[in-house]
Amino acid sequence: MSDEHQTKEEALSPKGADGGERSEAPGSAADTDREARKREAAEAREAAAKPGSEAGASSRTEPEEPRKPSPKQPQLDEAAALIRALVAPDAVEEAYLNELNGDMPTLVVKAEHWRKTAELVKHHPSLRCDYLRNVSGVDYETHMEVVYHLVSLDSRKELAFKVRTDREAPSVPSVTPVWQTANWNEREIYDLLGIDFPGHPNLVRIMMPDDWVGHPLRKDYEPFDPEV
Amino acid sequence: MIRTEELLLNVGPQHPSTHGVFRVIVKLDGEVIREAIPVMGYLHRGTEKLAEGLNYTQIIPYTDRMDYVSAMTNNYVLVHAVETMMGLEVPERAEFLRLIVMELQRVASHLVWWGTYLLDIGAMSPFLYAFRDRETIVNLFNELCGARLTYNYMRVGGVKWDAPPGWIDKVRDFIPYMEKKLQEYDKLVSGNEIFLARIKGIGKYDAKTAIDYGLSGANLRCTGVKWDLRRSEPYSIYDRFEFDIPVGTNGDCYDRYLIRLEEIRQSLRILKQAVEQFPPEGPTMGKVPRVIRPPAGEVYVRIESPRGEIGCHIVSKGKSEPHRLKFRRPSFVNLQILPKLLVGETMTNLITILGGIDIVVGEVDC
């Protein structure tokens, strides 16, 4: 009988695949139960749709002190100040705490200063971000962005860096000489998003065949071969 | 005078020791490797591209197919990322079930590694032992979610199926069984002189190199770096359990072997505590909106899979599909060190070193 409920629900739902999500109580109790759940879901939807939804998310994670400055604020300020002082005064475009991600300190750095910033972030005694855990490329349709997630294995402090680049001729200096692990990650981003990494030792495709046309993860990607 | 010349040899893409379709082009001088060029992408399915057209629940089965030896941890990293973005609470019972299946998965995954690694270097019977014992875990998973390999078990906000009656008792019975079998493994292999000669001191690197290459999991810990995300950046309910993080000192294949065997023991230790503390009842799904629509923004979460740090980076624009979904796959990152390790080694050691890294090609190519 719970199968019947499920299929009916799925048919009514705008997004069918969400229908099978909840385990249902059997029998007549299911109806009232489901009504209650529907109401809850509707409330949650409304809450999520409110304009200040980002602030809402952060207050959910730390309900008791929503407005207090984050303990990670000094870490962000320190990193930003160091880069401004030791790389270039205008190197940091933006510095903010990513509330959705547990207040991850995030810095947006200008592409021309990125390589020097990377050296600083890795070697400066008060940052020492020696472990590059992830490199992602993102196509925002207005611009491209490369995101670097770093962590210091000693102090366990995390930093995220973003480098924005033009969409028509995207180019971000390679940090492979700073962190070896960037090597394949940058190749993958080049392959799938077409971002050039000047200074990379061997920037060739890694996932797609060498003669592939286009970069599949770009939002405007059109398959070249109609059969593919 | 003997005329010598360099020999170009293709290992793979179809070769049993590559554990999938992975190819290494090696330049040989006699028996010694002068250069090794890994070639991958044969199993690239464009998971990240496909995900951009799917809602979050529909992406979960795709994560099963990345690291198909450890599908449960892959499930978890995706749902954990979405839960972090939406600030969702997961019920206690669901979180326990997740932890139990993840630790069982770690045991199963290490068993696959142990069996196939020994098969790679020429020992046939351990493979049969390992698969016999892994079968117990696979059967447990089958009972829980009806699948033996690609489970599609977790959901945003909880798990899809509650444990059937008696399931927890079966997990409880499995722990002493496996502990006993581990002693058998040690007797059979760990002290074997031929085995030791094959892997001791092979594929050595130091902590600095490992960190520079972004290695994680046993590949990092074998150099003495005590970095396990279950401890260093706790997620789920790992902070409630007692367990040790085994580390090595030499950074060679033998240390990686010992660490993985010890990790099985530690996982059993976690399981033992989890089964005792398992809440007798309660919901297995939290309160989740009908349509899962994380707020605009981005998140990067990471967990400790059997192979190392698996991460999930989601960029959301407030829609039910992700704008960009990137997986940080430990196999892909760990494999980068292979060409460096192979230079100057003999051909036979290629198999030993590649096997020691423990890759799953579905995850390398994604």
PDB file of N, CA and C in Angstrom, chain B residues 180-210:
ATOM      1  N   LYS B 180      38.889 -12.262  14.232  1.00  0.00           N
ATOM      2  CA  LYS B 180      39.548 -13.562  14.183  1.00  0.00           C
ATOM      3  C   LYS B 180      40.200 -13.783  12.816  1.00  0.00           C
ATOM      4  N   LYS B 181      39.460 -13.373  11.786  1.00  0.00           N
ATOM      5  CA  LYS B 181      39.978 -13.569  10.425  1.00  0.00           C
ATOM      6  C   LYS B 181      41.234 -12.737  10.180  1.00  0.00           C
ATOM      7  N   LEU B 182      41.279 -11.556  10.822  1.00  0.00           N
ATOM      8  CA  LEU B 182      42.451 -10.701  10.638  1.00  0.00           C
ATOM      9  C   LEU B 182      43.717 -11.387  11.142  1.00  0.00           C
ATOM     10  N   GLN B 183      43.569 -12.125  12.233  1.00  0.00           N
ATOM     11  CA  GLN B 183      44.725 -12.877  12.742  1.00  0.00           C
ATOM     12  C   GLN B 183      45.181 -13.906  11.704  1.00  0.00           C
ATOM     13  N   GLU B 184      44.189 -14.486  11.056  1.00  0.00           N
ATOM     14  CA  GLU B 184      44.488 -15.455  10.006  1.00  0.00           C
ATOM     15  C   GLU B 184      45.259 -14.783   8.860  1.00  0.00           C
ATOM     16  N   TYR B 185      44.819 -13.565   8.514  1.00  0.00           N
ATOM     17  CA  TYR B 185      45.488 -12.815   7.441  1.00  0.00           C
ATOM     18  C   TYR B 185      46.951 -12.573   7.788  1.00  0.00           C
ATOM     19  N   ASP B 186      47.146 -12.157   9.053  1.00  0.00           N
ATOM     20  CA  ASP B 186      48.506 -11.860   9.495  1.00  0.00           C
ATOM     21  C   ASP B 186      49.378 -13.099   9.410  1.00  0.00           C
ATOM     22  N   LYS B 187      48.802 -14.226   9.855  1.00  0.00           N
ATOM     23  CA  LYS B 187      49.553 -15.484   9.846  1.00  0.00           C
ATOM     24  C   LYS B 187      49.908 -15.880   8.416  1.00  0.00           C
ATOM     25  N   LEU B 188      48.948 -15.653   7.545  1.00  0.00           N
ATOM     26  CA  LEU B 188      49.093 -16.094   6.165  1.00  0.00           C
ATOM     27  C   LEU B 188      50.078 -15.231   5.389  1.00  0.00           C
ATOM     28  N   VAL B 189      50.013 -13.907   5.601  1.00  0.00           N
ATOM     29  CA  VAL B 189      50.744 -13.003   4.714  1.00  0.00           C
ATOM     30  C   VAL B 189      51.749 -12.098   5.409  1.00  0.00           C
ATOM     31  N   SER B 190      51.327 -11.425   6.491  1.00  0.00           N
ATOM     32  CA  SER B 190      52.101 -10.285   6.983  1.00  0.00           C
ATOM     33  C   SER B 190      53.551 -10.621   7.312  1.00  0.00           C
ATOM     34  N   GLY B 191      53.825 -11.840   7.735  1.00  0.00           N
ATOM     35  CA  GLY B 191      55.212 -12.165   8.073  1.00  0.00           C
ATOM     36  C   GLY B 191      55.934 -12.935   6.982  1.00  0.00           C
ATOM     37  N   ASN B 192      55.274 -13.153   5.878  1.00  0.00           N
ATOM     38  CA  ASN B 192      55.840 -13.966   4.809  1.00  0.00           C
ATOM     39  C   ASN B 192      57.090 -13.319   4.212  1.00  0.00           C
ATOM     40  N   GLU B 193      58.181 -14.075   4.176  1.00  0.00           N
ATOM     41  CA  GLU B 193      59.459 -13.470   3.767  1.00  0.00           C
ATOM     42  C   GLU B 193      59.477 -13.025   2.315  1.00  0.00           C
ATOM     43  N   ILE B 194      58.855 -13.816   1.452  1.00  0.00           N
ATOM     44  CA  ILE B 194      58.834 -13.435   0.036  1.00  0.00           C
ATOM     45  C   ILE B 194      58.056 -12.140  -0.139  1.00  0.00           C
ATOM     46  N   PHE B 195      56.946 -12.078   0.577  1.00  0.00           N
ATOM     47  CA  PHE B 195      56.103 -10.885   0.524  1.00  0.00           C
ATOM     48  C   PHE B 195      56.871  -9.664   1.018  1.00  0.00           C
ATOM     49  N   LEU B 196      57.554  -9.807   2.153  1.00  0.00           N
ATOM     50  CA  LEU B 196      58.303  -8.683   2.713  1.00  0.00           C
ATOM     51  C   LEU B 196      59.394  -8.225   1.748  1.00  0.00           C
ATOM     52  N   ALA B 197      60.035  -9.173   1.120  1.00  0.00           N
ATOM     53  CA  ALA B 197      61.102  -8.817   0.181  1.00  0.00           C
ATOM     54  C   ALA B 197      60.545  -8.026  -1.003  1.00  0.00           C
ATOM     55  N   ARG B 198      59.301  -8.332  -1.340  1.00  0.00           N
ATOM     56  CA  ARG B 198      58.698  -7.640  -2.476  1.00  0.00           C
ATOM     57  C   ARG B 198      58.279  -6.212  -2.136  1.00  0.00           C
ATOM     58  N   ILE B 199      57.876  -5.933  -0.887  1.00  0.00           N
ATOM     59  CA  ILE B 199      57.291  -4.609  -0.627  1.00  0.00           C
ATOM     60  C   ILE B 199      58.063  -3.741   0.368  1.00  0.00           C
ATOM     61  N   LYS B 200      58.990  -4.282   1.124  1.00  0.00           N
ATOM     62  CA  LYS B 200      59.702  -3.448   2.100  1.00  0.00           C
ATOM     63  C   LYS B 200      60.643  -2.494   1.380  1.00  0.00           C
ATOM     64  N   GLY B 201      60.516  -1.210   1.708  1.00  0.00           N
ATOM     65  CA  GLY B 201      61.411  -0.213   1.127  1.00  0.00           C
ATOM     66  C   GLY B 201      61.071   0.169  -0.306  1.00  0.00           C
ATOM     67  N   ILE B 202      59.978  -0.350  -0.816  1.00  0.00           N
ATOM     68  CA  ILE B 202      59.589  -0.045  -2.199  1.00  0.00           C
ATOM     69  C   ILE B 202      58.616   1.134  -2.211  1.00  0.00           C
ATOM     70  N   GLY B 203      58.778   1.995  -3.197  1.00  0.00           N
ATOM     71  CA  GLY B 203      57.864   3.132  -3.351  1.00  0.00           C
ATOM     72  C   GLY B 203      57.939   4.097  -2.192  1.00  0.00           C
ATOM     73  N   LYS B 204      59.166   4.425  -1.793  1.00  0.00           N
ATOM     74  CA  LYS B 204      59.364   5.259  -0.611  1.00  0.00           C
ATOM     75  C   LYS B 204      59.272   6.752  -0.942  1.00  0.00           C
ATOM     76  N   TYR B 205      58.663   7.504  -0.056  1.00  0.00           N
ATOM     77  CA  TYR B 205      58.726   8.968  -0.139  1.00  0.00           C
ATOM     78  C   TYR B 205      58.591   9.537   1.265  1.00  0.00           C
ATOM     79  N   ASP B 206      58.957  10.811   1.413  1.00  0.00           N
ATOM     80  CA  ASP B 206      58.899  11.397   2.756  1.00  0.00           C
ATOM     81  C   ASP B 206      57.651  12.266   2.919  1.00  0.00           C
ATOM     82  N   ALA B 207      57.468  12.758   4.147  1.00  0.00           N
ATOM     83  CA  ALA B 207      56.252  13.505   4.477  1.00  0.00           C
ATOM     84  C   ALA B 207      56.124  14.770   3.633  1.00  0.00           C
ATOM     85  N   LYS B 208      57.256  15.434   3.419  1.00  0.00           N
ATOM     86  CA  LYS B 208      57.211  16.701   2.669  1.00  0.00           C
ATOM     87  C   LYS B 208      56.683  16.461   1.250  1.00  0.00           C
ATOM     88  N   THR B 209      57.206  15.407   0.615  1.00  0.00           N
ATOM     89  CA  THR B 209      56.754  15.079  -0.736  1.00  0.00           C
ATOM     90  C   THR B 209      55.266  14.744  -0.728  1.00  0.00           C
ATOM     91  N   ALA B 210      54.857  13.948   0.262  1.00  0.00           N
ATOM     92  CA  ALA B 210      53.461  13.522   0.321  1.00  0.00           C
ATOM     93  C   ALA B 210      52.536  14.716   0.438  1.00  0.00           C
TER      94      ALA B 210
END
